[in-house]
GROMACS .gro file of C-alpha atoms in nm:
model
  489
    1MET     CA    1   6.156   6.181   6.958
    2LYS     CA    2   6.462   6.386   7.041
    3ASP     CA    3   6.544   6.449   6.673
    4GLN     CA    4   6.186   6.521   6.566
    5VAL     CA    5   6.087   6.864   6.436
    6LEU     CA    6   5.750   7.012   6.534
    7ILE     CA    7   5.587   7.234   6.273
    8ALA     CA    8   5.306   7.462   6.389
    9GLY     CA    9   5.072   7.542   6.103
   10ALA     CA   10   4.957   7.317   5.818
   11GLY     CA   11   4.914   7.581   5.548
   12PRO     CA   12   5.133   7.593   5.236
   13VAL     CA   13   5.442   7.706   5.429
   14GLY     CA   14   5.412   7.440   5.699
   15LEU     CA   15   5.333   7.169   5.444
   16THR     CA   16   5.635   7.269   5.236
   17MET     CA   17   5.854   7.259   5.547
   18ALA     CA   18   5.722   6.916   5.644
   19LEU     CA   19   5.761   6.778   5.292
   20GLU     CA   20   6.121   6.896   5.262
   21LEU     CA   21   6.219   6.752   5.600
   22ALA     CA   22   6.034   6.425   5.545
   23ARG     CA   23   6.194   6.356   5.209
   24TYR     CA   24   6.535   6.423   5.369
   25GLY     CA   25   6.463   6.159   5.631
   26VAL     CA   26   6.398   6.390   5.927
   27PRO     CA   27   6.121   6.286   6.170
   28VAL     CA   28   5.853   6.553   6.167
   29ARG     CA   29   5.515   6.626   6.319
   30ILE     CA   30   5.298   6.896   6.167
   31ILE     CA   31   4.999   7.028   6.361
   32ASP     CA   32   4.728   7.286   6.312
   33LYS     CA   33   4.458   7.393   6.555
   34THR     CA   34   4.207   7.416   6.267
   35PRO     CA   35   4.009   7.090   6.271
   36GLU     CA   36   3.996   7.051   5.893
   37ALA     CA   37   4.180   7.166   5.582
   38THR     CA   38   4.083   7.512   5.458
   39HIS     CA   39   3.855   7.547   5.158
   40THR     CA   40   3.914   7.917   5.092
   41SER     CA   41   4.164   8.046   4.837
   42ARG     CA   42   4.372   8.308   5.011
   43ALA     CA   43   4.685   8.295   4.794
   44VAL     CA   44   4.648   8.237   4.423
   45ALA     CA   45   4.985   8.287   4.247
   46VAL     CA   46   5.275   8.043   4.242
   47TRP     CA   47   5.582   8.205   4.087
   48PRO     CA   48   5.865   8.046   3.884
   49ARG     CA   49   6.127   8.025   4.159
   50THR     CA   50   5.883   7.846   4.387
   51LEU     CA   51   5.804   7.596   4.111
   52GLU     CA   52   6.176   7.542   4.050
   53LEU     CA   53   6.226   7.458   4.416
   54LEU     CA   54   5.914   7.240   4.438
   55ASP     CA   55   6.043   7.040   4.142
   56ARG     CA   56   6.300   6.893   4.382
   57SER     CA   57   6.023   6.701   4.562
   58GLY     CA   58   5.820   6.627   4.250
   59ALA     CA   59   5.532   6.852   4.358
   60ALA     CA   60   5.573   7.119   4.088
   61ALA     CA   61   5.427   6.914   3.803
   62ASP     CA   62   5.118   6.824   4.005
   63ILE     CA   63   5.054   7.187   4.101
   64ILE     CA   64   5.099   7.300   3.741
   65ALA     CA   65   4.844   7.039   3.635
   66VAL     CA   66   4.570   7.209   3.838
   67GLY     CA   67   4.667   7.571   3.767
   68ASN     CA   68   4.636   7.832   3.495
   69LYS     CA   69   4.951   7.969   3.330
   70VAL     CA   70   4.964   8.347   3.300
   71THR     CA   71   5.232   8.485   3.068
   72VAL     CA   72   5.135   8.853   3.042
   73ALA     CA   73   5.060   9.120   3.301
   74ASN     CA   74   4.867   9.416   3.160
   75ILE     CA   75   4.843   9.755   3.330
   76LEU     CA   76   4.578  10.001   3.217
   77SER     CA   77   4.469  10.342   3.343
   78GLY     CA   78   4.147  10.514   3.248
   79GLY     CA   79   4.091  10.245   2.987
   80ARG     CA   80   4.425  10.320   2.816
   81PRO     CA   81   4.713  10.068   2.807
   82VAL     CA   82   5.007  10.172   3.024
   83ALA     CA   83   5.231   9.866   3.006
   84SER     CA   84   5.237   9.497   2.921
   85LEU     CA   85   5.489   9.280   3.105
   86SER     CA   86   5.593   8.958   2.932
   87LEU     CA   87   5.637   8.686   3.190
   88ASP     CA   88   5.732   8.427   2.928
   89GLN     CA   89   6.075   8.592   2.907
   90ILE     CA   90   6.158   8.497   3.266
   91PRO     CA   91   6.477   8.283   3.256
   92SER     CA   92   6.326   7.970   3.408
   93PRO     CA   93   6.186   7.633   3.296
   94TYR     CA   94   5.859   7.778   3.429
   95PRO     CA   95   5.825   8.116   3.252
   96PHE     CA   96   5.480   8.203   3.382
   97ALA     CA   97   5.281   8.290   3.690
   98LEU     CA   98   5.070   7.992   3.787
   99MET     CA   99   4.724   8.089   3.910
  100VAL     CA  100   4.594   7.815   4.137
  101PRO     CA  101   4.369   7.831   4.445
  102GLN     CA  102   4.561   7.787   4.767
  103TYR     CA  103   4.353   7.486   4.866
  104ASP     CA  104   4.467   7.307   4.549
  105THR     CA  105   4.831   7.388   4.626
  106GLU     CA  106   4.784   7.256   4.978
  107ALA     CA  107   4.612   6.940   4.851
  108VAL     CA  108   4.909   6.859   4.627
  109LEU     CA  109   5.156   6.918   4.909
  110ARG     CA  110   4.953   6.697   5.144
  111ARG     CA  111   4.951   6.413   4.891
  112HIS     CA  112   5.327   6.428   4.851
  113LEU     CA  113   5.373   6.452   5.226
  114THR     CA  114   5.151   6.149   5.281
  115ALA     CA  115   5.367   5.955   5.035
  116HIS     CA  116   5.654   6.011   5.280
  117GLY     CA  117   5.449   5.873   5.567
  118VAL     CA  118   5.347   6.203   5.729
  119THR     CA  119   4.991   6.326   5.777
  120PRO     CA  120   4.908   6.665   5.931
  121ASP     CA  121   4.752   6.639   6.277
  122LEU     CA  122   4.455   6.875   6.256
  123GLY     CA  123   4.270   7.006   6.558
  124VAL     CA  124   4.590   6.997   6.765
  125GLU     CA  125   4.671   7.326   6.937
  126LEU     CA  126   5.013   7.443   7.054
  127LEU     CA  127   4.962   7.591   7.402
  128GLY     CA  128   5.323   7.675   7.483
  129PHE     CA  129   5.679   7.548   7.487
  130GLU     CA  130   6.003   7.565   7.681
  131GLN     CA  131   6.352   7.552   7.535
  132GLY     CA  132   6.653   7.368   7.676
  133ASP     CA  133   7.012   7.301   7.571
  134ASP     CA  134   6.925   6.967   7.409
  135GLY     CA  135   6.578   7.037   7.273
  136LEU     CA  136   6.243   7.181   7.365
  137SER     CA  137   5.921   7.062   7.521
  138ALA     CA  138   5.591   7.157   7.362
  139ARG     CA  139   5.258   7.160   7.544
  140LEU     CA  140   4.980   7.045   7.311
  141ARG     CA  141   4.605   7.011   7.331
  142GLU     CA  142   4.471   6.718   7.130
  143PRO     CA  143   4.130   6.725   6.955
  144ASP     CA  144   3.968   6.541   7.248
  145GLY     CA  145   4.088   6.810   7.490
  146THR     CA  146   4.373   6.606   7.634
  147GLU     CA  147   4.682   6.809   7.712
  148ARG     CA  148   5.027   6.660   7.697
  149THR     CA  149   5.390   6.770   7.683
  150GLU     CA  150   5.618   6.622   7.418
  151PRO     CA  151   5.992   6.660   7.344
  152TYR     CA  152   6.119   6.791   7.010
  153ALA     CA  153   6.453   6.894   6.867
  154TYR     CA  154   6.326   7.211   6.698
  155LEU     CA  155   6.005   7.406   6.645
  156VAL     CA  156   5.920   7.584   6.320
  157ALA     CA  157   5.644   7.843   6.341
  158CYS     CA  158   5.437   7.847   6.022
  159ASP     CA  159   5.126   7.958   6.208
  160GLY     CA  160   5.050   8.280   6.026
  161ALA     CA  161   5.025   8.649   6.096
  162HIS     CA  162   4.875   8.594   6.441
  163SER     CA  163   5.144   8.341   6.531
  164VAL     CA  164   5.108   8.187   6.877
  165VAL     CA  165   5.477   8.098   6.865
  166ARG     CA  166   5.581   8.456   6.793
  167HIS     CA  167   5.363   8.585   7.077
  168HIS     CA  168   5.501   8.322   7.315
  169LEU     CA  169   5.855   8.435   7.230
  170GLY     CA  170   5.758   8.797   7.287
  171LEU     CA  171   5.894   8.904   6.948
  172ASP     CA  172   5.800   9.248   6.825
  173PHE     CA  173   5.621   9.244   6.490
  174LYS     CA  174   5.741   9.583   6.373
  175GLY     CA  175   5.577   9.777   6.093
  176ASP     CA  176   5.274   9.973   5.982
  177THR     CA  177   4.919   9.930   5.856
  178PHE     CA  178   4.800  10.089   5.531
  179GLY     CA  179   4.516  10.335   5.575
  180LEU     CA  180   4.294  10.168   5.315
  181ASP     CA  181   4.041   9.887   5.337
  182TRP     CA  182   4.034   9.619   5.068
  183THR     CA  183   3.810   9.340   4.945
  184GLN     CA  184   3.878   9.038   4.728
  185GLY     CA  185   3.692   8.742   4.590
  186ASP     CA  186   3.698   8.450   4.351
  187PHE     CA  187   3.425   8.487   4.091
  188HIS     CA  188   3.291   8.317   3.783
  189LEU     CA  189   3.261   8.580   3.511
  190SER     CA  190   3.210   8.655   3.146
  191GLY     CA  191   3.333   8.935   2.923
  192TYR     CA  192   3.692   8.948   3.052
  193PRO     CA  193   3.869   9.143   2.773
  194PHE     CA  194   4.189   8.938   2.776
  195PRO     CA  195   4.265   8.568   2.732
  196SER     CA  196   4.296   8.368   3.051
  197SER     CA  197   4.673   8.368   2.999
  198GLN     CA  198   4.681   8.740   3.082
  199MET     CA  199   4.623   8.915   3.411
  200ALA     CA  200   4.514   9.277   3.429
  201ILE     CA  201   4.559   9.570   3.666
  202PHE     CA  202   4.325   9.863   3.611
  203TRP     CA  203   4.447  10.184   3.773
  204HIS     CA  204   4.148  10.405   3.851
  205GLU     CA  205   4.119  10.741   4.021
  206ASP     CA  206   3.910  10.585   4.299
  207GLY     CA  207   4.135  10.284   4.347
  208PRO     CA  208   4.288   9.990   4.159
  209LEU     CA  209   4.107   9.681   4.032
  210LEU     CA  210   4.311   9.364   3.983
  211PHE     CA  211   4.220   9.048   3.789
  212PHE     CA  212   4.411   8.721   3.834
  213PRO     CA  213   4.250   8.468   3.593
  214MET     CA  214   4.235   8.110   3.720
  215ALA     CA  215   4.037   7.977   3.422
  216PRO     CA  216   3.865   8.123   3.114
  217ASP     CA  217   3.554   8.190   3.324
  218ARG     CA  218   3.701   8.241   3.673
  219ALA     CA  219   3.926   8.501   3.836
  220ARG     CA  220   4.048   8.640   4.164
  221ILE     CA  221   3.950   9.008   4.183
  222ILE     CA  222   4.096   9.256   4.433
  223THR     CA  223   3.998   9.619   4.481
  224SER     CA  224   4.023   9.890   4.743
  225LEU     CA  225   3.724  10.008   4.947
  226GLY     CA  226   3.845  10.345   5.069
  227PRO     CA  227   4.010  10.490   5.380
  228SER     CA  228   4.006  10.274   5.691
  229THR     CA  229   3.782  10.365   5.982
  230ALA     CA  230   3.736  10.237   6.335
  231THR     CA  231   3.506   9.968   6.194
  232PRO     CA  232   3.664   9.654   6.042
  233PRO     CA  233   3.615   9.626   5.665
  234VAL     CA  234   3.329   9.416   5.531
  235ALA     CA  235   3.355   9.207   5.215
  236LEU     CA  236   3.140   9.312   4.922
  237ASP     CA  237   2.874   9.074   4.798
  238GLN     CA  238   2.846   8.995   4.428
  239VAL     CA  239   2.608   9.282   4.352
  240ALA     CA  240   2.831   9.540   4.520
  241PHE     CA  241   3.143   9.388   4.365
  242GLN     CA  242   2.979   9.412   4.022
  243LYS     CA  243   2.931   9.784   4.074
  244MET     CA  244   3.301   9.820   4.154
  245VAL     CA  245   3.394   9.624   3.841
  246ASP     CA  246   3.163   9.840   3.628
  247ALA     CA  247   3.303  10.163   3.772
  248ARG     CA  248   3.674  10.078   3.768
  249GLY     CA  249   3.705   9.814   3.497
  250PRO     CA  250   3.695   9.833   3.117
  251GLY     CA  251   3.322   9.759   3.094
  252GLY     CA  252   3.149   9.449   2.968
  253ILE     CA  253   3.260   9.217   3.251
  254THR     CA  254   2.974   9.034   3.423
  255LEU     CA  255   3.015   8.841   3.747
  256THR     CA  256   2.810   8.524   3.716
  257GLY     CA  257   2.888   8.346   4.045
  258THR     CA  258   3.073   8.382   4.373
  259GLN     CA  259   3.308   8.123   4.520
  260TRP     CA  260   3.459   8.319   4.807
  261VAL     CA  261   3.492   8.679   4.931
  262SER     CA  262   3.679   8.850   5.212
  263ALA     CA  263   3.788   9.194   5.332
  264PHE     CA  264   4.125   9.290   5.473
  265ARG     CA  265   4.372   9.560   5.563
  266ILE     CA  266   4.732   9.560   5.448
  267ASN     CA  267   5.003   9.531   5.710
  268GLU     CA  268   5.376   9.560   5.650
  269ARG     CA  269   5.551   9.391   5.941
  270GLN     CA  270   5.858   9.183   6.010
  271VAL     CA  271   6.034   9.035   6.313
  272ASP     CA  272   6.392   9.135   6.390
  273ASN     CA  273   6.518   8.778   6.386
  274TYR     CA  274   6.370   8.466   6.225
  275ARG     CA  275   6.533   8.248   6.491
  276SER     CA  276   6.516   8.228   6.869
  277GLY     CA  277   6.726   7.939   6.992
  278ARG     CA  278   6.565   7.619   6.870
  279VAL     CA  279   6.262   7.801   6.731
  280PHE     CA  280   6.241   7.933   6.375
  281LEU     CA  281   5.974   8.151   6.216
  282ALA     CA  282   5.869   8.123   5.852
  283GLY     CA  283   5.607   8.280   5.627
  284ASP     CA  284   5.349   8.516   5.772
  285ALA     CA  285   5.471   8.439   6.124
  286ALA     CA  286   5.790   8.626   6.031
  287HIS     CA  287   5.676   8.879   5.769
  288ILE     CA  288   5.354   9.012   5.618
  289HIS     CA  289   5.304   9.261   5.339
  290SER     CA  290   5.077   9.384   5.063
  291PRO     CA  291   4.928   9.115   4.835
  292ALA     CA  292   5.039   9.323   4.534
  293GLY     CA  293   5.254   9.086   4.329
  294GLY     CA  294   5.111   8.779   4.503
  295GLN     CA  295   5.442   8.692   4.669
  296GLY     CA  296   5.341   8.626   5.030
  297MET     CA  297   5.289   8.251   5.005
  298ASN     CA  298   5.586   8.213   4.771
  299THR     CA  299   5.823   8.396   5.004
  300GLY     CA  300   5.707   8.182   5.295
  301MET     CA  301   5.745   7.856   5.103
  302GLN     CA  302   6.095   7.961   5.005
  303ASP     CA  303   6.168   8.038   5.372
  304ALA     CA  304   6.080   7.677   5.446
  305ILE     CA  305   6.293   7.536   5.166
  306ASN     CA  306   6.590   7.746   5.275
  307LEU     CA  307   6.567   7.623   5.633
  308ALA     CA  308   6.480   7.258   5.571
  309TRP     CA  309   6.804   7.139   5.411
  310LYS     CA  310   7.008   7.308   5.683
  311LEU     CA  311   6.805   7.150   5.961
  312ALA     CA  312   6.832   6.815   5.785
  313LEU     CA  313   7.212   6.836   5.768
  314VAL     CA  314   7.233   6.924   6.137
  315ILE     CA  315   6.981   6.669   6.265
  316ARG     CA  316   7.131   6.389   6.056
  317GLY     CA  317   7.483   6.479   6.171
  318LEU     CA  318   7.600   6.563   5.821
  319GLY     CA  319   7.659   6.932   5.882
  320THR     CA  320   7.853   7.056   6.182
  321THR     CA  321   7.899   7.431   6.146
  322PRO     CA  322   7.676   7.662   6.354
  323ALA     CA  323   7.668   7.889   6.049
  324LEU     CA  324   7.420   7.653   5.883
  325LEU     CA  325   7.134   7.741   6.115
  326GLU     CA  326   7.256   8.096   6.175
  327SER     CA  327   7.240   8.160   5.801
  328TYR     CA  328   6.862   8.113   5.785
  329ASP     CA  329   6.782   8.450   5.938
  330LEU     CA  330   7.077   8.622   5.771
  331GLU     CA  331   6.963   8.502   5.428
  332ARG     CA  332   6.586   8.516   5.449
  333ARG     CA  333   6.523   8.829   5.655
  334PRO     CA  334   6.671   9.060   5.386
  335VAL     CA  335   6.452   8.883   5.129
  336GLY     CA  336   6.147   8.945   5.345
  337ALA     CA  337   6.238   9.312   5.375
  338LEU     CA  338   6.287   9.335   4.998
  339VAL     CA  339   5.945   9.183   4.926
  340ILE     CA  340   5.780   9.412   5.183
  341ALA     CA  341   5.938   9.717   5.020
  342ALA     CA  342   5.861   9.611   4.662
  343SER     CA  343   5.499   9.509   4.722
  344GLY     CA  344   5.438   9.822   4.929
  345ARG     CA  345   5.580  10.037   4.653
  346MET     CA  346   5.350   9.870   4.398
  347THR     CA  347   5.051   9.930   4.624
  348ARG     CA  348   5.134  10.296   4.680
  349ILE     CA  349   5.180  10.354   4.307
  350GLY     CA  350   4.845  10.193   4.231
  351THR     CA  351   4.657  10.391   4.498
  352LEU     CA  352   4.777  10.743   4.422
  353ALA     CA  353   4.488  10.980   4.493
  354ASP     CA  354   4.620  11.303   4.341
  355HIS     CA  355   4.507  11.341   3.977
  356THR     CA  356   4.825  11.518   3.871
  357LEU     CA  357   5.040  11.247   4.024
  358GLN     CA  358   4.824  10.983   3.856
  359HIS     CA  359   4.894  11.137   3.514
  360VAL     CA  360   5.267  11.156   3.591
  361ARG     CA  361   5.262  10.793   3.710
  362ASP     CA  362   5.091  10.676   3.392
  363PHE     CA  363   5.336  10.862   3.168
  364VAL     CA  364   5.650  10.750   3.351
  365ALA     CA  365   5.531  10.390   3.384
  366HIS     CA  366   5.450  10.374   3.013
  367ILE     CA  367   5.801  10.491   2.920
  368LEU     CA  368   5.997  10.288   3.173
  369MET     CA  369   5.803   9.963   3.149
  370GLY     CA  370   5.848   9.967   2.775
  371LEU     CA  371   6.224   9.924   2.822
  372SER     CA  372   6.353   9.567   2.814
  373PRO     CA  373   6.597   9.608   3.106
  374VAL     CA  374   6.319   9.749   3.324
  375GLN     CA  375   6.085   9.467   3.225
  376ARG     CA  376   6.353   9.210   3.312
  377ALA     CA  377   6.414   9.374   3.649
  378ILE     CA  378   6.044   9.387   3.739
  379THR     CA  379   5.957   9.036   3.624
  380GLY     CA  380   6.274   8.892   3.778
  381LEU     CA  381   6.177   9.036   4.115
  382MET     CA  382   5.815   8.923   4.083
  383ALA     CA  383   5.923   8.573   3.982
  384GLU     CA  384   6.187   8.580   4.259
  385VAL     CA  385   6.449   8.441   4.019
  386SER     CA  386   6.668   8.747   4.076
  387ILE     CA  387   6.676   8.694   4.452
  388GLY     CA  388   6.999   8.558   4.599
  389TYR     CA  389   7.214   8.558   4.910
  390PRO     CA  390   7.521   8.771   4.829
  391ASP     CA  391   7.606   8.830   5.196
  392SER     CA  392   7.545   8.479   5.326
  393PRO     CA  393   7.792   8.338   5.583
  394LEU     CA  394   7.773   8.015   5.383
  395ASN     CA  395   7.932   8.174   5.076
  396GLY     CA  396   8.271   8.031   4.989
  397PRO     CA  397   8.541   8.149   4.746
  398SER     CA  398   8.395   8.307   4.437
  399GLN     CA  399   8.593   8.334   4.113
  400GLY     CA  400   8.461   8.415   3.769
  401GLU     CA  401   8.149   8.609   3.675
  402ALA     CA  402   7.910   8.398   3.885
  403LYS     CA  403   7.910   8.507   4.248
  404ALA     CA  404   7.850   8.291   4.552
  405GLY     CA  405   7.494   8.322   4.677
  406ALA     CA  406   7.346   8.365   4.330
  407ARG     CA  407   7.071   8.139   4.199
  408VAL     CA  408   7.200   7.873   3.961
  409PRO     CA  409   6.936   7.850   3.685
  410PRO     CA  410   6.798   7.497   3.659
  411VAL     CA  411   6.801   7.325   3.324
  412ALA     CA  412   6.479   7.166   3.203
  413GLY     CA  413   6.511   6.789   3.196
  414GLU     CA  414   6.799   6.773   3.444
  415THR     CA  415   6.760   6.636   3.795
  416PRO     CA  416   6.705   6.942   4.017
  417PHE     CA  417   6.972   7.044   4.264
  418GLY     CA  418   6.878   6.905   4.605
  419ALA     CA  419   6.653   6.626   4.477
  420GLY     CA  420   6.666   6.289   4.650
  421ASP     CA  421   6.666   6.178   5.012
  422THR     CA  422   6.978   6.363   5.133
  423PRO     CA  423   7.054   6.737   5.107
  424LEU     CA  424   7.372   6.714   4.902
  425PHE     CA  425   7.583   6.980   4.736
  426THR     CA  426   7.645   6.930   4.364
  427ALA     CA  427   7.995   6.960   4.216
  428CYS     CA  428   8.000   7.100   3.864
  429GLY     CA  429   8.315   7.064   3.653
  430GLY     CA  430   8.584   6.809   3.583
  431GLY     CA  431   8.904   6.698   3.748
  432GLY     CA  432   8.887   6.789   4.115
  433ALA     CA  433   8.508   6.767   4.125
  434ALA     CA  434   8.527   6.389   4.140
  435GLU     CA  435   8.785   6.411   4.417
  436LEU     CA  436   8.557   6.637   4.621
  437ALA     CA  437   8.267   6.394   4.583
  438SER     CA  438   8.495   6.109   4.691
  439ARG     CA  439   8.632   6.288   4.997
  440PHE     CA  440   8.295   6.426   5.106
  441PRO     CA  441   8.036   6.160   5.013
  442ARG     CA  442   7.807   6.275   5.294
  443LEU     CA  443   7.799   6.629   5.156
  444VAL     CA  444   7.864   6.613   4.781
  445ALA     CA  445   7.654   6.415   4.532
  446ALA     CA  446   7.835   6.139   4.348
  447ALA     CA  447   7.674   6.243   4.019
  448LEU     CA  448   7.880   6.530   3.880
  449ARG     CA  449   7.774   6.787   3.624
  450PRO     CA  450   7.963   6.986   3.365
  451SER     CA  451   8.049   7.341   3.459
  452ASP     CA  452   7.866   7.630   3.296
  453GLY     CA  453   8.146   7.864   3.397
  454GLY     CA  454   8.421   7.749   3.161
  455ALA     CA  455   8.736   7.628   3.334
  456PHE     CA  456   8.580   7.643   3.680
  457ILE     CA  457   8.465   7.402   3.945
  458SER     CA  458   8.158   7.511   4.133
  459LEU     CA  459   7.961   7.383   4.430
  460VAL     CA  460   7.584   7.428   4.421
  461ARG     CA  461   7.381   7.417   4.741
  462PRO     CA  462   7.087   7.179   4.786
  463ASP     CA  463   6.852   7.473   4.728
  464GLY     CA  464   7.010   7.565   4.396
  465TYR     CA  465   7.228   7.862   4.494
  466LEU     CA  466   7.600   7.887   4.422
  467ALA     CA  467   7.803   7.801   4.731
  468ALA     CA  468   8.151   7.849   4.587
  469GLN     CA  469   8.342   7.856   4.259
  470VAL     CA  470   8.715   7.840   4.179
  471GLU     CA  471   8.930   7.775   3.876
  472ALA     CA  472   8.963   7.405   3.801
  473ALA     CA  473   9.334   7.408   3.883
  474ASP     CA  474   9.253   7.549   4.229
  475TRP     CA  475   8.992   7.288   4.321
  476GLN     CA  476   9.163   7.216   4.655
  477GLU     CA  477   9.051   7.560   4.774
  478LEU     CA  478   8.705   7.406   4.809
  479VAL     CA  479   8.828   7.147   5.059
  480PRO     CA  480   8.842   7.389   5.357
  481TYR     CA  481   8.494   7.513   5.263
  482LEU     CA  482   8.344   7.164   5.277
  483GLN     CA  483   8.539   7.086   5.595
  484ARG     CA  484   8.375   7.388   5.752
  485ILE     CA  485   8.028   7.265   5.651
  486GLY     CA  486   8.075   6.903   5.765
  487ALA     CA  487   8.309   6.613   5.811
  488GLU     CA  488   8.505   6.422   5.546
  489ARG     CA  489   8.471   6.050   5.485
   0.00000   0.00000   0.00000
């Protein structure tokens, strides 16, 4: 189909992309060369902003139902408390970090995707593709070995750090590799010194030890193994992991069962552009970074949500400006760079080897993280609720304190921005807001909302970011903005 989108990769990013497009009425095919759904739990944290955005499709509640809410992040060093970050102060209807195995997140997304008539095609491999002015042709190998070439409108690469699409495009994955080996695992345990609503980071002179509780008797544990060598790292078994926990943890924790273990090295890499013609890159195909903060999957899923509504407007003929698709890279690449820098900084702080610097780190962190403004800044970045698009080409006029590109906090109980089967802007305010909805019914939702900005009229994007805001008396200044996005009635 000439308007169909091909998604390579059926992990959480690809599934999110497919779900968003499908619910907006865009034909989509999602493929993955893996013959069956994964049963390992690579990512474990779903942060508030991701839940806010998943609420638009109805998936958030189902993911929350199978996860564990964490509201406190404890940092200790040498057995002494350094800081305690309160996540329940995050300004969101979801003031917590949700700990849920990746396979459960994927299962929920698949169920919602199936409800829209789309099922991932597993065991299908993307061999290559060619772009043209009107679309692209993708060469695929089906599970029975048959090769065929099919036409698509666009291709979205959600195929991970070793992306076939990125390699086919010849894009440079610039960055560095940390000089430490790491291991992680999901374990049943007893003796965890905090309630399951609290995660813990133990700074130790030999390396950090991190606990992400998924249930009262189960947690994801991550720790460093030491400097990298020419030999790839090997995951620790339960006995060896127990020794690490005894040496670096608070004592008294017993691992009682193993669900999954792996070893890895940390890379910090990013492509120079998330778009190449009719091909877009999202998630690990575009950026990879330290797992500190657990933001990799979340950043990728938000890549997909950012791109999906723009593709839907273009494919459905509702949006006409080239800036819609151009804005994807311009908005999301700075976010990727920010997450890479922040997670890398957290990793370097936690792996300081010099004893003097460790003592200085502990003292400074204790003072700074005890300050409310610092806590708000750290948790806002972790939760990704402080992330916005201040330099987006889609930003319109911006009057008042709220600035275009900023996240518009959702209100619990209200229909989320961008819900429904069409990616519509929402007009907030009186007077001219109704006129805008009448003149642009293909772009602006008929259901209006009161303005939170006093005597202002604001337009909110389908992904919940402020597009433009003017004084109510100047509402006609929003007409040229909407004309630039798409056509009037």
